mmCIF file of C-alpha atoms (C1' of nucleotides) in Angstrom:
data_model
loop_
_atom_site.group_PDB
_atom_site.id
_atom_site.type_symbol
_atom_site.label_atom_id
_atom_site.label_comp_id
_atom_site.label_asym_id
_atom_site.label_seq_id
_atom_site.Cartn_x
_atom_site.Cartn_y
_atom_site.Cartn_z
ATOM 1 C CA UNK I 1 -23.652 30.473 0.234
ATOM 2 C CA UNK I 2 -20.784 29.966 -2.109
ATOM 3 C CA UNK I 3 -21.568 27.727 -5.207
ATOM 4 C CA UNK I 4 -21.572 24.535 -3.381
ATOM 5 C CA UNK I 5 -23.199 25.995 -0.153
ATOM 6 C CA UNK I 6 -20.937 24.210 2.518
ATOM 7 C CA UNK I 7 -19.834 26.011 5.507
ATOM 8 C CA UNK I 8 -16.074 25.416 6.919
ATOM 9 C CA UNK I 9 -15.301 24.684 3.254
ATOM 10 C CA UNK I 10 -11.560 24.300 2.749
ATOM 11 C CA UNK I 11 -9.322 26.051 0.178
ATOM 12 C CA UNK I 12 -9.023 23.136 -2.726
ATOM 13 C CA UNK I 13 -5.585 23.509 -2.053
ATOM 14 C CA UNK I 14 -6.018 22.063 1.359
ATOM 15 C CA UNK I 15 -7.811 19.636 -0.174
ATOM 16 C CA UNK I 16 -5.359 18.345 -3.054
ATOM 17 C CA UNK I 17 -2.826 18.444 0.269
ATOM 18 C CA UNK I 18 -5.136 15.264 1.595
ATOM 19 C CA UNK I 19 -4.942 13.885 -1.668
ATOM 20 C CA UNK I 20 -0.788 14.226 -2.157
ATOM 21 C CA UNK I 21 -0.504 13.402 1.010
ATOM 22 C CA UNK I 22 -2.504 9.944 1.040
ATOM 23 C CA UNK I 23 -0.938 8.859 -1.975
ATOM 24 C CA UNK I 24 2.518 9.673 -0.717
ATOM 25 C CA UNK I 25 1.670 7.675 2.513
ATOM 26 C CA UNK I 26 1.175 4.593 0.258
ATOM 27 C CA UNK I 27 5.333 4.836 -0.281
ATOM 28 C CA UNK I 28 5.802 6.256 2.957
ATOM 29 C CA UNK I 29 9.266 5.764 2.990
ATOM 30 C CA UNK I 30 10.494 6.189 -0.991
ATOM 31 C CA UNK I 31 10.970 9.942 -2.440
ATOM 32 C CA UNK I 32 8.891 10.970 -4.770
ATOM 33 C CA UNK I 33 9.119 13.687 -6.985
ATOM 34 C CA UNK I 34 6.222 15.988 -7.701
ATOM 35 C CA UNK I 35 5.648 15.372 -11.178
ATOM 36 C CA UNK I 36 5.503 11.242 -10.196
ATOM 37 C CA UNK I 37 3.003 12.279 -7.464
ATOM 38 C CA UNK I 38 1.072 14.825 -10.011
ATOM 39 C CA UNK I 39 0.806 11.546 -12.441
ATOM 40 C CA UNK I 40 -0.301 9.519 -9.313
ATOM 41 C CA UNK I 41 -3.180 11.593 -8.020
ATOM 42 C CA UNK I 42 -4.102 13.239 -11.538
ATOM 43 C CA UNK I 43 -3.464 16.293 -9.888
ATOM 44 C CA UNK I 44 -2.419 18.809 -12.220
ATOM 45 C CA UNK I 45 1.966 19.208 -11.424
ATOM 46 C CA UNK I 46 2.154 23.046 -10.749
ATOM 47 C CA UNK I 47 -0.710 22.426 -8.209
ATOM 48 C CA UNK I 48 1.505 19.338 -6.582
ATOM 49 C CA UNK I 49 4.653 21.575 -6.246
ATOM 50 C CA UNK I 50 2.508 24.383 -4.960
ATOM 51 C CA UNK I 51 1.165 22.278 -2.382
ATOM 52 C CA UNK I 52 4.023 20.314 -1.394
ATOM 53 C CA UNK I 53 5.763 23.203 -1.286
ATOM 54 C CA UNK I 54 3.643 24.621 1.370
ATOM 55 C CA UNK I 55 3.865 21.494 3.096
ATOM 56 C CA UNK I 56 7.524 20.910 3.197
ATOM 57 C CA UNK I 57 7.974 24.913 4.582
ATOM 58 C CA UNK I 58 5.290 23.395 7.587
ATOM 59 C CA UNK I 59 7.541 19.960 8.177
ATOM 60 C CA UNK I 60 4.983 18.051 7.380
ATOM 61 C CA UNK I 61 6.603 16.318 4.238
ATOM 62 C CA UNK I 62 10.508 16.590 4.031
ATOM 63 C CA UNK I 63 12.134 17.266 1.050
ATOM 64 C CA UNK I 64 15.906 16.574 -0.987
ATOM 65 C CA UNK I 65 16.504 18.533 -3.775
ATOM 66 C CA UNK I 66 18.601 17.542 -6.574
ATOM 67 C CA UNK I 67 18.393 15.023 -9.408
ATOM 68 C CA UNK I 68 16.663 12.259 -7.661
ATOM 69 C CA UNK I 69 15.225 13.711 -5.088
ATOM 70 C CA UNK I 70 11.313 14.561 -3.967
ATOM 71 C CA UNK I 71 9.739 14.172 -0.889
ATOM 72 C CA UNK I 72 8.802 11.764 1.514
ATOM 73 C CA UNK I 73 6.433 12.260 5.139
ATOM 74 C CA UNK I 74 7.912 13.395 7.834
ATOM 75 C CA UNK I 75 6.043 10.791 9.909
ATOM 76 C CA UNK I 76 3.479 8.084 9.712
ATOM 77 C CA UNK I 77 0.041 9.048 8.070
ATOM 78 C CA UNK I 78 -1.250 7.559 11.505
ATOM 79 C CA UNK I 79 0.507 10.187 13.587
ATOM 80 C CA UNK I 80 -0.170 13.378 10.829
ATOM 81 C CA UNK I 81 -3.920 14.616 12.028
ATOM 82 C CA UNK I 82 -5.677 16.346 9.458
ATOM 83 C CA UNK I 83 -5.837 19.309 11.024
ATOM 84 C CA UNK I 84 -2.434 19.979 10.377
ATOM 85 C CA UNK I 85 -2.175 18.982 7.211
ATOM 86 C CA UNK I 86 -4.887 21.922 6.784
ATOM 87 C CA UNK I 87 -3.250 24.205 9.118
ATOM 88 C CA UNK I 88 -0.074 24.058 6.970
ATOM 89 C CA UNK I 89 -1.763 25.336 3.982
ATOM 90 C CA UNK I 90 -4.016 27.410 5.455
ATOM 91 C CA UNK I 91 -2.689 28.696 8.366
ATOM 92 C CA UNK I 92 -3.836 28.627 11.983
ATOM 93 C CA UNK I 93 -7.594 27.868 12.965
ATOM 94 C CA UNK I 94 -9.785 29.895 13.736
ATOM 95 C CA UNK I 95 -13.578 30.740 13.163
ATOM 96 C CA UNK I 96 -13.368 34.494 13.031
ATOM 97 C CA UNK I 97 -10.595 36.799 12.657
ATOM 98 C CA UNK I 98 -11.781 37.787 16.040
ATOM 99 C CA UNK I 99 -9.766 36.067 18.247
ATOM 100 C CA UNK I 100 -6.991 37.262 21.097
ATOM 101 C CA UNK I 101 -5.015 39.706 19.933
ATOM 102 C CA UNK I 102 -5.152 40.112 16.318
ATOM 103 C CA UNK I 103 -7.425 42.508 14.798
ATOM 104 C CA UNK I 104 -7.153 46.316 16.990
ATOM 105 C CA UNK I 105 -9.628 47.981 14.399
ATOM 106 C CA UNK I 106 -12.886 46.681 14.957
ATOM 107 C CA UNK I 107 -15.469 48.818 13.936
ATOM 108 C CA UNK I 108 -17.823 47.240 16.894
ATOM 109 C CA UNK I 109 -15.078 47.969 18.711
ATOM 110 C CA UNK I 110 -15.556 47.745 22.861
ATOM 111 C CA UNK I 111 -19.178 47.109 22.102
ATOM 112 C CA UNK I 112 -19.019 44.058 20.177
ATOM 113 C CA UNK I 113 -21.134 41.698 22.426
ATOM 114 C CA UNK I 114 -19.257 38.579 21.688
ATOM 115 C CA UNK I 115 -15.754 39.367 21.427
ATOM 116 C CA UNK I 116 -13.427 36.998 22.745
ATOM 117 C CA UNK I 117 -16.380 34.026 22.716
ATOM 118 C CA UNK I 118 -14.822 32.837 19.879
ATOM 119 C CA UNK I 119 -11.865 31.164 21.308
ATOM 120 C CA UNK I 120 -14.568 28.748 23.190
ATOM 121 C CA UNK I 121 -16.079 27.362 19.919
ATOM 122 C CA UNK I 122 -12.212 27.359 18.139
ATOM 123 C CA UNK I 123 -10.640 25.107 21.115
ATOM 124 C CA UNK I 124 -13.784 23.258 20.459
ATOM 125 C CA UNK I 125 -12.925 22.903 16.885
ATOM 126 C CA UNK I 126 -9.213 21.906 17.328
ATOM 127 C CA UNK I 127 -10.409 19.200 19.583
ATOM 128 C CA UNK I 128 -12.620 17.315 17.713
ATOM 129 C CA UNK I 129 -10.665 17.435 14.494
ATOM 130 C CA UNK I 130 -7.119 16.745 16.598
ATOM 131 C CA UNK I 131 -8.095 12.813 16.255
ATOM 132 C CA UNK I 132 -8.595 12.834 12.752
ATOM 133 C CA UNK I 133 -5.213 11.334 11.040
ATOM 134 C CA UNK I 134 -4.066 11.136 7.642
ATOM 135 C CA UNK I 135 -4.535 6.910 7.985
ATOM 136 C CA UNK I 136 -8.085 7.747 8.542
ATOM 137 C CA UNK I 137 -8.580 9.329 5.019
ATOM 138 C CA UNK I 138 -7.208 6.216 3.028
ATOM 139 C CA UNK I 139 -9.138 4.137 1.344
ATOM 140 C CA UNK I 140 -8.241 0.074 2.343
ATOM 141 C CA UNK I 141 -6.086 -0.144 -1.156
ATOM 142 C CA UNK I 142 -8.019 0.520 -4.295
ATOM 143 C CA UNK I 143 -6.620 -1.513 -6.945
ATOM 144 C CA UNK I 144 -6.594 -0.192 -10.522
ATOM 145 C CA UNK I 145 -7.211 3.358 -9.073
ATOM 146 C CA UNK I 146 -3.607 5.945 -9.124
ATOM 147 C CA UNK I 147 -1.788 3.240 -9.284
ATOM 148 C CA UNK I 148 -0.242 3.714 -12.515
ATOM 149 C CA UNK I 149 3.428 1.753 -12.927
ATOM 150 C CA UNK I 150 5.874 4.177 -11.460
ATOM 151 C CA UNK I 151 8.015 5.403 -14.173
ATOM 152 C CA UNK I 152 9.940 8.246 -13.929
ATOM 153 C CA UNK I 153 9.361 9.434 -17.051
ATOM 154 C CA UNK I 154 11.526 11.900 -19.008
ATOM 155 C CA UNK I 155 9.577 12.998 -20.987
ATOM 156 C CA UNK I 156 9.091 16.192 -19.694
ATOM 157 C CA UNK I 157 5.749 18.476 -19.397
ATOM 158 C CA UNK I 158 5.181 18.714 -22.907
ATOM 159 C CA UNK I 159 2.104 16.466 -22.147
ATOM 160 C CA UNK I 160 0.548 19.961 -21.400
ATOM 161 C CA UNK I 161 -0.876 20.541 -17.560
ATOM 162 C CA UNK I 162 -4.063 19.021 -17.045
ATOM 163 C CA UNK I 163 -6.778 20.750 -15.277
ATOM 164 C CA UNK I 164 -7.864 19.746 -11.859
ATOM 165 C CA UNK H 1 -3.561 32.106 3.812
ATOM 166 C CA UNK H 2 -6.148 34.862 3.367
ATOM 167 C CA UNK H 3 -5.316 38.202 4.977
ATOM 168 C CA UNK H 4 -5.612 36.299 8.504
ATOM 169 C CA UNK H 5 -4.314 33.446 7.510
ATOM 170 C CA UNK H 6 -7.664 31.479 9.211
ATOM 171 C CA UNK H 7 -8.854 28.323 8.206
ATOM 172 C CA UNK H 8 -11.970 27.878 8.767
ATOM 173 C CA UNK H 9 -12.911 31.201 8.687
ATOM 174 C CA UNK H 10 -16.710 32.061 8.539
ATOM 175 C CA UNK H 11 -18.116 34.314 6.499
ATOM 176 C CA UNK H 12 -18.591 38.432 7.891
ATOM 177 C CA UNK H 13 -22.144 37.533 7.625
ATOM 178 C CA UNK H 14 -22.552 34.872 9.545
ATOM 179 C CA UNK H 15 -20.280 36.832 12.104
ATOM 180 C CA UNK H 16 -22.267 39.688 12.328
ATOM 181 C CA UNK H 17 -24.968 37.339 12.521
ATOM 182 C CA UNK H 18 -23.949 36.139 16.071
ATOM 183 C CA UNK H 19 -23.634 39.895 17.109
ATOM 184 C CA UNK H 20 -27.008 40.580 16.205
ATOM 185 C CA UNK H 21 -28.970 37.187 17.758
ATOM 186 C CA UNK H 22 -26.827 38.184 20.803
ATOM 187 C CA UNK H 23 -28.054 41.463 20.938
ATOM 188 C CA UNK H 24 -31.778 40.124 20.340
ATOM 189 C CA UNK H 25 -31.184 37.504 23.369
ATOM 190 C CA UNK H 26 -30.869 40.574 25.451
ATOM 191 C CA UNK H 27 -34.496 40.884 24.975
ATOM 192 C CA UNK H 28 -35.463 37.767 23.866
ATOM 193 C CA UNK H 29 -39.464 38.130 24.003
ATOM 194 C CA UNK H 30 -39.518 41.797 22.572
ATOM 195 C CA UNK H 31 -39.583 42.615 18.856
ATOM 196 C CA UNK H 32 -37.133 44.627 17.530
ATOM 197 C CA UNK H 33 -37.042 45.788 13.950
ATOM 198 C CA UNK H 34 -33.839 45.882 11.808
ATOM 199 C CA UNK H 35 -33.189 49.252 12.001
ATOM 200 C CA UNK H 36 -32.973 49.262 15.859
ATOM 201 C CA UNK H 37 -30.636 46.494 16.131
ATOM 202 C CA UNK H 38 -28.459 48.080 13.442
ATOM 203 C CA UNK H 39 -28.175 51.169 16.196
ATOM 204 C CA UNK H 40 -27.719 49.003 19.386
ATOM 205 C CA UNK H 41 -25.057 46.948 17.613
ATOM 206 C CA UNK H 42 -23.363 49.101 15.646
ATOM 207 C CA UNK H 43 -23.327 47.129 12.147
ATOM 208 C CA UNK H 44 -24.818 48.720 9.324
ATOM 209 C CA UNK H 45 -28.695 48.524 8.468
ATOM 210 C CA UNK H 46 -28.484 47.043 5.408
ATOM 211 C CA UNK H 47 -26.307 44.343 6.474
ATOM 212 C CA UNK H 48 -28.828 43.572 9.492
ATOM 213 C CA UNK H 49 -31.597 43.044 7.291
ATOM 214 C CA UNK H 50 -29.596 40.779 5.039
ATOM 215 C CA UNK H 51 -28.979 38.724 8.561
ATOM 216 C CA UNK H 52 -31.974 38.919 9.682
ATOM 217 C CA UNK H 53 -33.671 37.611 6.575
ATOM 218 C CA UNK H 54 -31.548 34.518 6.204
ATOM 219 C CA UNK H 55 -32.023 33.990 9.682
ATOM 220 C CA UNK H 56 -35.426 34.098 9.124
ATOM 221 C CA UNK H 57 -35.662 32.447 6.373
ATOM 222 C CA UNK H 58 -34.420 29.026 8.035
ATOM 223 C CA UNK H 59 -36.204 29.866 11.419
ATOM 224 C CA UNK H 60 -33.667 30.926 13.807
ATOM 225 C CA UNK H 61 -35.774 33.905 14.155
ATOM 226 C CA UNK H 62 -39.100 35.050 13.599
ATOM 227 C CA UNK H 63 -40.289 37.810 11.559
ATOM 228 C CA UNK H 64 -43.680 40.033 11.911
ATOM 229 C CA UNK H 65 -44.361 42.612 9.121
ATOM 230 C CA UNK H 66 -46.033 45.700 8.974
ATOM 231 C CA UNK H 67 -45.543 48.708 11.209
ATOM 232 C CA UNK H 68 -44.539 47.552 14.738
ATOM 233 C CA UNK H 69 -42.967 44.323 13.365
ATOM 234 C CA UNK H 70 -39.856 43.036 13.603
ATOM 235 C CA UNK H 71 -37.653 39.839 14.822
ATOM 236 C CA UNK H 72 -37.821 38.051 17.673
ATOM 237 C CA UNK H 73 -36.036 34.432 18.398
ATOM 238 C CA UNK H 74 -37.440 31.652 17.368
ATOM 239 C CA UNK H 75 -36.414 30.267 21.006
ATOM 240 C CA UNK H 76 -34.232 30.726 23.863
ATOM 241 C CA UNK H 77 -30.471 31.844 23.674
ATOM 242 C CA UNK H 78 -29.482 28.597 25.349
ATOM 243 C CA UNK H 79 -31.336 26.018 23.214
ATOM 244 C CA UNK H 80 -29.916 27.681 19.368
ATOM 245 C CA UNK H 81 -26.909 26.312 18.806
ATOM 246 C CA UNK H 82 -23.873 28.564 17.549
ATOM 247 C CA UNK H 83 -23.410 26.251 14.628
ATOM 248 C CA UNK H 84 -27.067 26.494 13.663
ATOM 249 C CA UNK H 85 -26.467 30.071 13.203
ATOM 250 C CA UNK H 86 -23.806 29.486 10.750
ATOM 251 C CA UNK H 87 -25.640 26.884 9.061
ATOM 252 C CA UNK H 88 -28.440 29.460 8.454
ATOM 253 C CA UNK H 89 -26.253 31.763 6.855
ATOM 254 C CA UNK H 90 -24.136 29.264 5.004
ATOM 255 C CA UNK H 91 -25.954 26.650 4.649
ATOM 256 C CA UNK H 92 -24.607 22.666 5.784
ATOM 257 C CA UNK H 93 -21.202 22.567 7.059
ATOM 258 C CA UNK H 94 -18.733 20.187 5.025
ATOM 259 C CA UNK H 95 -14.963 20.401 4.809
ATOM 260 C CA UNK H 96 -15.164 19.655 0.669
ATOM 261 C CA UNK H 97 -17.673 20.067 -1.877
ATOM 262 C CA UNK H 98 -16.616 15.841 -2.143
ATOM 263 C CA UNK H 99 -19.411 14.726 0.339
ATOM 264 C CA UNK H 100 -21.253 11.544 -0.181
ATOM 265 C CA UNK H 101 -23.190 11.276 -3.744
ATOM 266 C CA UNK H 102 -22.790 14.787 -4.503
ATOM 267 C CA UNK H 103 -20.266 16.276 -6.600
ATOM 268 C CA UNK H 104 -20.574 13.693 -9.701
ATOM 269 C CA UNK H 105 -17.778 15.552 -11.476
ATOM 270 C CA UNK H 106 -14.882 15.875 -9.424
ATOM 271 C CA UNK H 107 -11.968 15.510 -11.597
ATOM 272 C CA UNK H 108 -10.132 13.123 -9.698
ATOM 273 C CA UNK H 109 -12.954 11.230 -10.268
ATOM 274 C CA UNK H 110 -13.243 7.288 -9.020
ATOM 275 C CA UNK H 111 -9.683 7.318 -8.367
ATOM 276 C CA UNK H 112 -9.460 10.084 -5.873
ATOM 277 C CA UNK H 113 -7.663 8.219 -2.834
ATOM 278 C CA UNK H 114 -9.495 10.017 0.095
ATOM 279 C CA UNK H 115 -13.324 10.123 -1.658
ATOM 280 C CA UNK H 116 -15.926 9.869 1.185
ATOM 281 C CA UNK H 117 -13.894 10.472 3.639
ATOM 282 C CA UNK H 118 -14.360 13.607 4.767
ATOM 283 C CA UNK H 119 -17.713 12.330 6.348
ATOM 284 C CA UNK H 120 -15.965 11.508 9.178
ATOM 285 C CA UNK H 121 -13.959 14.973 9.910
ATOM 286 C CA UNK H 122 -17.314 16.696 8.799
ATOM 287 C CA UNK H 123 -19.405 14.763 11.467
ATOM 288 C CA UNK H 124 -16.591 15.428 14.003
ATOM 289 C CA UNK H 125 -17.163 19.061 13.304
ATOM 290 C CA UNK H 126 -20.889 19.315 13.891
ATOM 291 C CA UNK H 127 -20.443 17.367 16.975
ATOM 292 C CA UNK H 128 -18.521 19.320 18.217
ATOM 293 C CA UNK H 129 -20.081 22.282 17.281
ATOM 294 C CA UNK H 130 -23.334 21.300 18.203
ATOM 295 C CA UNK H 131 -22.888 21.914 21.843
ATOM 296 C CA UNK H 132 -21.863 25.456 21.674
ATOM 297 C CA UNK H 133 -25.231 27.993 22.358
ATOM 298 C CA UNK H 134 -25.825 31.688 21.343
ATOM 299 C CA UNK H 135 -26.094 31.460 25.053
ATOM 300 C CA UNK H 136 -22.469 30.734 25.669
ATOM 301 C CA UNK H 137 -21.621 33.785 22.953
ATOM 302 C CA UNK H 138 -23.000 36.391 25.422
ATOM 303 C CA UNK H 139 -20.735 38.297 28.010
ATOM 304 C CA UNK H 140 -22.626 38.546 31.405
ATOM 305 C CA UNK H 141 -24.037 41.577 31.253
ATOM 306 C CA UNK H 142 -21.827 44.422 30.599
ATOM 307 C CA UNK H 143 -22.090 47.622 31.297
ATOM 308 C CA UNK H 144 -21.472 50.668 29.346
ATOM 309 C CA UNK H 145 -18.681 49.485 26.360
ATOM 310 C CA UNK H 146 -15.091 49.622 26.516
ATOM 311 C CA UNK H 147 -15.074 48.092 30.238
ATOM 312 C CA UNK H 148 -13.972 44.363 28.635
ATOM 313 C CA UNK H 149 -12.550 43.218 32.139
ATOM 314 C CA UNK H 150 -13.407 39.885 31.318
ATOM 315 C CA UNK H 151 -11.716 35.891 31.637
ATOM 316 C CA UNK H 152 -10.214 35.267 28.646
ATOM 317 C CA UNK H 153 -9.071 38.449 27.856
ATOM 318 C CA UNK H 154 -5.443 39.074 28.210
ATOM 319 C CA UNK H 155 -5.732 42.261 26.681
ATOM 320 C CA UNK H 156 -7.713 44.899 25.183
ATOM 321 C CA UNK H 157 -7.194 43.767 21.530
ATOM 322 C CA UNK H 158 -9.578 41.414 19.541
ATOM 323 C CA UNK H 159 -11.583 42.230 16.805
ATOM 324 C CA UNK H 160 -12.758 41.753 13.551
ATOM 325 C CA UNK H 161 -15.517 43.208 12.094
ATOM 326 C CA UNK H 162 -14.803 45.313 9.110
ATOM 327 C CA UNK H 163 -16.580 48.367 8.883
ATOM 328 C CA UNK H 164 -19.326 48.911 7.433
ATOM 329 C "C1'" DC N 1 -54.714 54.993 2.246
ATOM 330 C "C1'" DC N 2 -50.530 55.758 4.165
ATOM 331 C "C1'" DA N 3 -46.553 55.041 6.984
ATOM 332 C "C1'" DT N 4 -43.888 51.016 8.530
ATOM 333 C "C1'" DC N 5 -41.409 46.978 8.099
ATOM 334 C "C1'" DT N 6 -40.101 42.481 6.130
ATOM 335 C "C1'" DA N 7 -39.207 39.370 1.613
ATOM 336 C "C1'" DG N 8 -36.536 38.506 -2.108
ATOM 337 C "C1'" DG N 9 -33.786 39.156 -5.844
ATOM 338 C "C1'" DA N 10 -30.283 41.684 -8.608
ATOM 339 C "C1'" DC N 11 -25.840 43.785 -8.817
ATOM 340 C "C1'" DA N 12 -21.285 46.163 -8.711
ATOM 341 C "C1'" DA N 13 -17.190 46.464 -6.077
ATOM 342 C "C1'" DA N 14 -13.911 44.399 -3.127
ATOM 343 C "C1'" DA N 15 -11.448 40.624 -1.377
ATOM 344 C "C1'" DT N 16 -9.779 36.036 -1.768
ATOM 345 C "C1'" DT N 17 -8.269 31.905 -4.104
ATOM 346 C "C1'" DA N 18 -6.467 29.356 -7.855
ATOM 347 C "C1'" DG N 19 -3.327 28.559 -11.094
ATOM 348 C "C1'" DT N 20 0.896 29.639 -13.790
ATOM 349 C "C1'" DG N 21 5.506 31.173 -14.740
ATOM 350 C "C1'" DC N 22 10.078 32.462 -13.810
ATOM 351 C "C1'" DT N 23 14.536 32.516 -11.437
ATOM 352 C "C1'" DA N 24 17.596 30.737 -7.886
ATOM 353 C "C1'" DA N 25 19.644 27.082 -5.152
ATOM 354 C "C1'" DA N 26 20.919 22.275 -4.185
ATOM 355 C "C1'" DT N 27 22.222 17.713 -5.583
ATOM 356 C "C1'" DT N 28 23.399 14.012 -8.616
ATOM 357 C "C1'" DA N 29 25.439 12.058 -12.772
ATOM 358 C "C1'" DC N 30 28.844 12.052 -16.217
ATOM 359 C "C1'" DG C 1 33.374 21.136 -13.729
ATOM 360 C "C1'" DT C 2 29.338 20.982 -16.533
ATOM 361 C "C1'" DA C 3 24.874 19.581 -17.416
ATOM 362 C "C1'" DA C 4 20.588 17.651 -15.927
ATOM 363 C "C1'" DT C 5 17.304 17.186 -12.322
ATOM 364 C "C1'" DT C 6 14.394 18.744 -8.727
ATOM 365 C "C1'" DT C 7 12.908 21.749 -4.955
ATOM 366 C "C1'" DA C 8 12.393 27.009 -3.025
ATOM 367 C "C1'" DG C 9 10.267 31.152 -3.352
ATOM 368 C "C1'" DC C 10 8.248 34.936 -5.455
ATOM 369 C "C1'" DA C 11 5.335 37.595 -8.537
ATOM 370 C "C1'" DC C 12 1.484 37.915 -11.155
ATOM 371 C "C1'" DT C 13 -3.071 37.117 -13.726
ATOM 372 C "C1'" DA C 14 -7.473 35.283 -13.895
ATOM 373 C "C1'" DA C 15 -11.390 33.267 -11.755
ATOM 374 C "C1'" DT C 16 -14.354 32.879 -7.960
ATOM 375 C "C1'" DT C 17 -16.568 34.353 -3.731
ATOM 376 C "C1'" DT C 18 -18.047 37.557 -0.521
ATOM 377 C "C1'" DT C 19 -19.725 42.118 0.606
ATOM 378 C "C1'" DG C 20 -22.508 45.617 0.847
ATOM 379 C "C1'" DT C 21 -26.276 48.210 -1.367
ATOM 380 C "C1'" DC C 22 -30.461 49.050 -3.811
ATOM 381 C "C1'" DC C 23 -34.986 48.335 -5.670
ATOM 382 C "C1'" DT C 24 -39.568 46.462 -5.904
ATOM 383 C "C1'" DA C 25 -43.235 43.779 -3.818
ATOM 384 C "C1'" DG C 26 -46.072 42.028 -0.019
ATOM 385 C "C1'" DA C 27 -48.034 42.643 5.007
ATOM 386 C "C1'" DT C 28 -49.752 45.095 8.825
ATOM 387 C "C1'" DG C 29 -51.552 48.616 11.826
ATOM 388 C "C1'" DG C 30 -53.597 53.139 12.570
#
DNA sequence: CCATCTAGGACAAAATTAGTGCTAAATTAC
DNA sequence: GTAATTTAGCACTAATTTTGTCCTAGATGG
């Protein structure tokens, strides 16, 4: 009921992780810095460290610090599932805030007719969206698209942030 | 990263949605208005009727004006899927606003390395959603509130509907 | 006609998310 | 050892979304 009226809609941050992510998996073994990848995807830079920040913290991209460094996957994009990728930045699934153990003030309290039924349709979830791997979001090599020669450019920021 | 720190969180609404189609499966063929399902569950009238008129609205339940109407279901617990519920209240599930043909101005635009793709994780999601009923929601029967003695739960804790 | 009861839209407040900026720490290059 | 580069981690503001409530109109039954 939001503007674009999708359920199970993901932060765009989660989103933009996908995106980093695939375009990092293209060089999966080379660093890259954030501001290369930000140039890559056309994401805007403060967005790309946000994000890759979140993902480093979760293991799923491993940084270096340091003039020359960046980041790199932690593992193949055919062995990173989705899920996780959203799970980093979003924290763990679930479909309600209902769910074993969290939550002792619930104003339905003892009477709440489906507590705890949750868990059924969350396993459910983590299931079917297990499979899904990073390799499975790429595109089969888009020539002409991102691709942009890889310069490390000096230049700096003054190029102002582009909005997403 | 919300207070819960959920993905895939649903909206209160369509939570308190479940609660109150469970509560209506209890008596599947009666009517029951609003206001009396706002007593037996607990969640505040106005918030009912806001349920109950979405729900309505796409035909999860069915609605009889005047004095002596109410709700009913449109059909039995075990044949409405949980997902349909949701759906009703948030309309079609999709992990990103970027689903086939719609969104014409994403940014990113034709170079975003993962467009289309979410197809797949979406369709894996109503699959495996789709097999989950309001029937499965329901506890067997208790009585009197507070008991909870029931499989899953490890403990009396598990909530999370706000107040209302 | 009058008491009920749903339909639908409008709206303000609260909660969440997005995006930006700043400072510290690590590493490399000179 | 100093400077430049690049990530780490907060803190904070603005924008968006969700909530919860209210108000008016349309149906229905007695």
């Amino acid at each position: 009921m939001g503007q674009w009226g999708y359920m199970f809609r993901i932060s765009k941050l989660a989103d933009y992780a996908v995106v980093v992510l695939a375009e990092m998996a293209g060089r999966a073994e080379a660093l890259m810095s954030a501001a290369v990848i930000a140039e890559r995807t056309g994401v805007s830079e403060p967005t790309v460290a946000k994000v890759l920040k979140l993902l480093s913290r979760e293991g799923v991209v491993q940084s270096v610090r340091g003039a020359g460094g960046g980041y790199r996957l932690s593992c193949p994009a055919d062995e990173i599932a989705v899920v996780d990728i959203i799970e980093a930045i979003e924290g763990p699934i679930a479909l309600t805030a209902c769910v074993d153990g969290a939550e002792p003030d619930c104003a339905l309290g003892g009477c709440c007719g489906v507590r705890g039924r949750w868990d059924t349709v969350n396993a459910a979830l983590r299931s079917a969206l297990g499979g899904i791997m990073l390799a499975d979001m790429m595109r089969p090599a888009v020539k002409g698209c991102g691709s942009a020669a890889l310069t490390f450019e000096t230049e700096g920021k003054g190029a102002g942030y582009g909005r997403n």
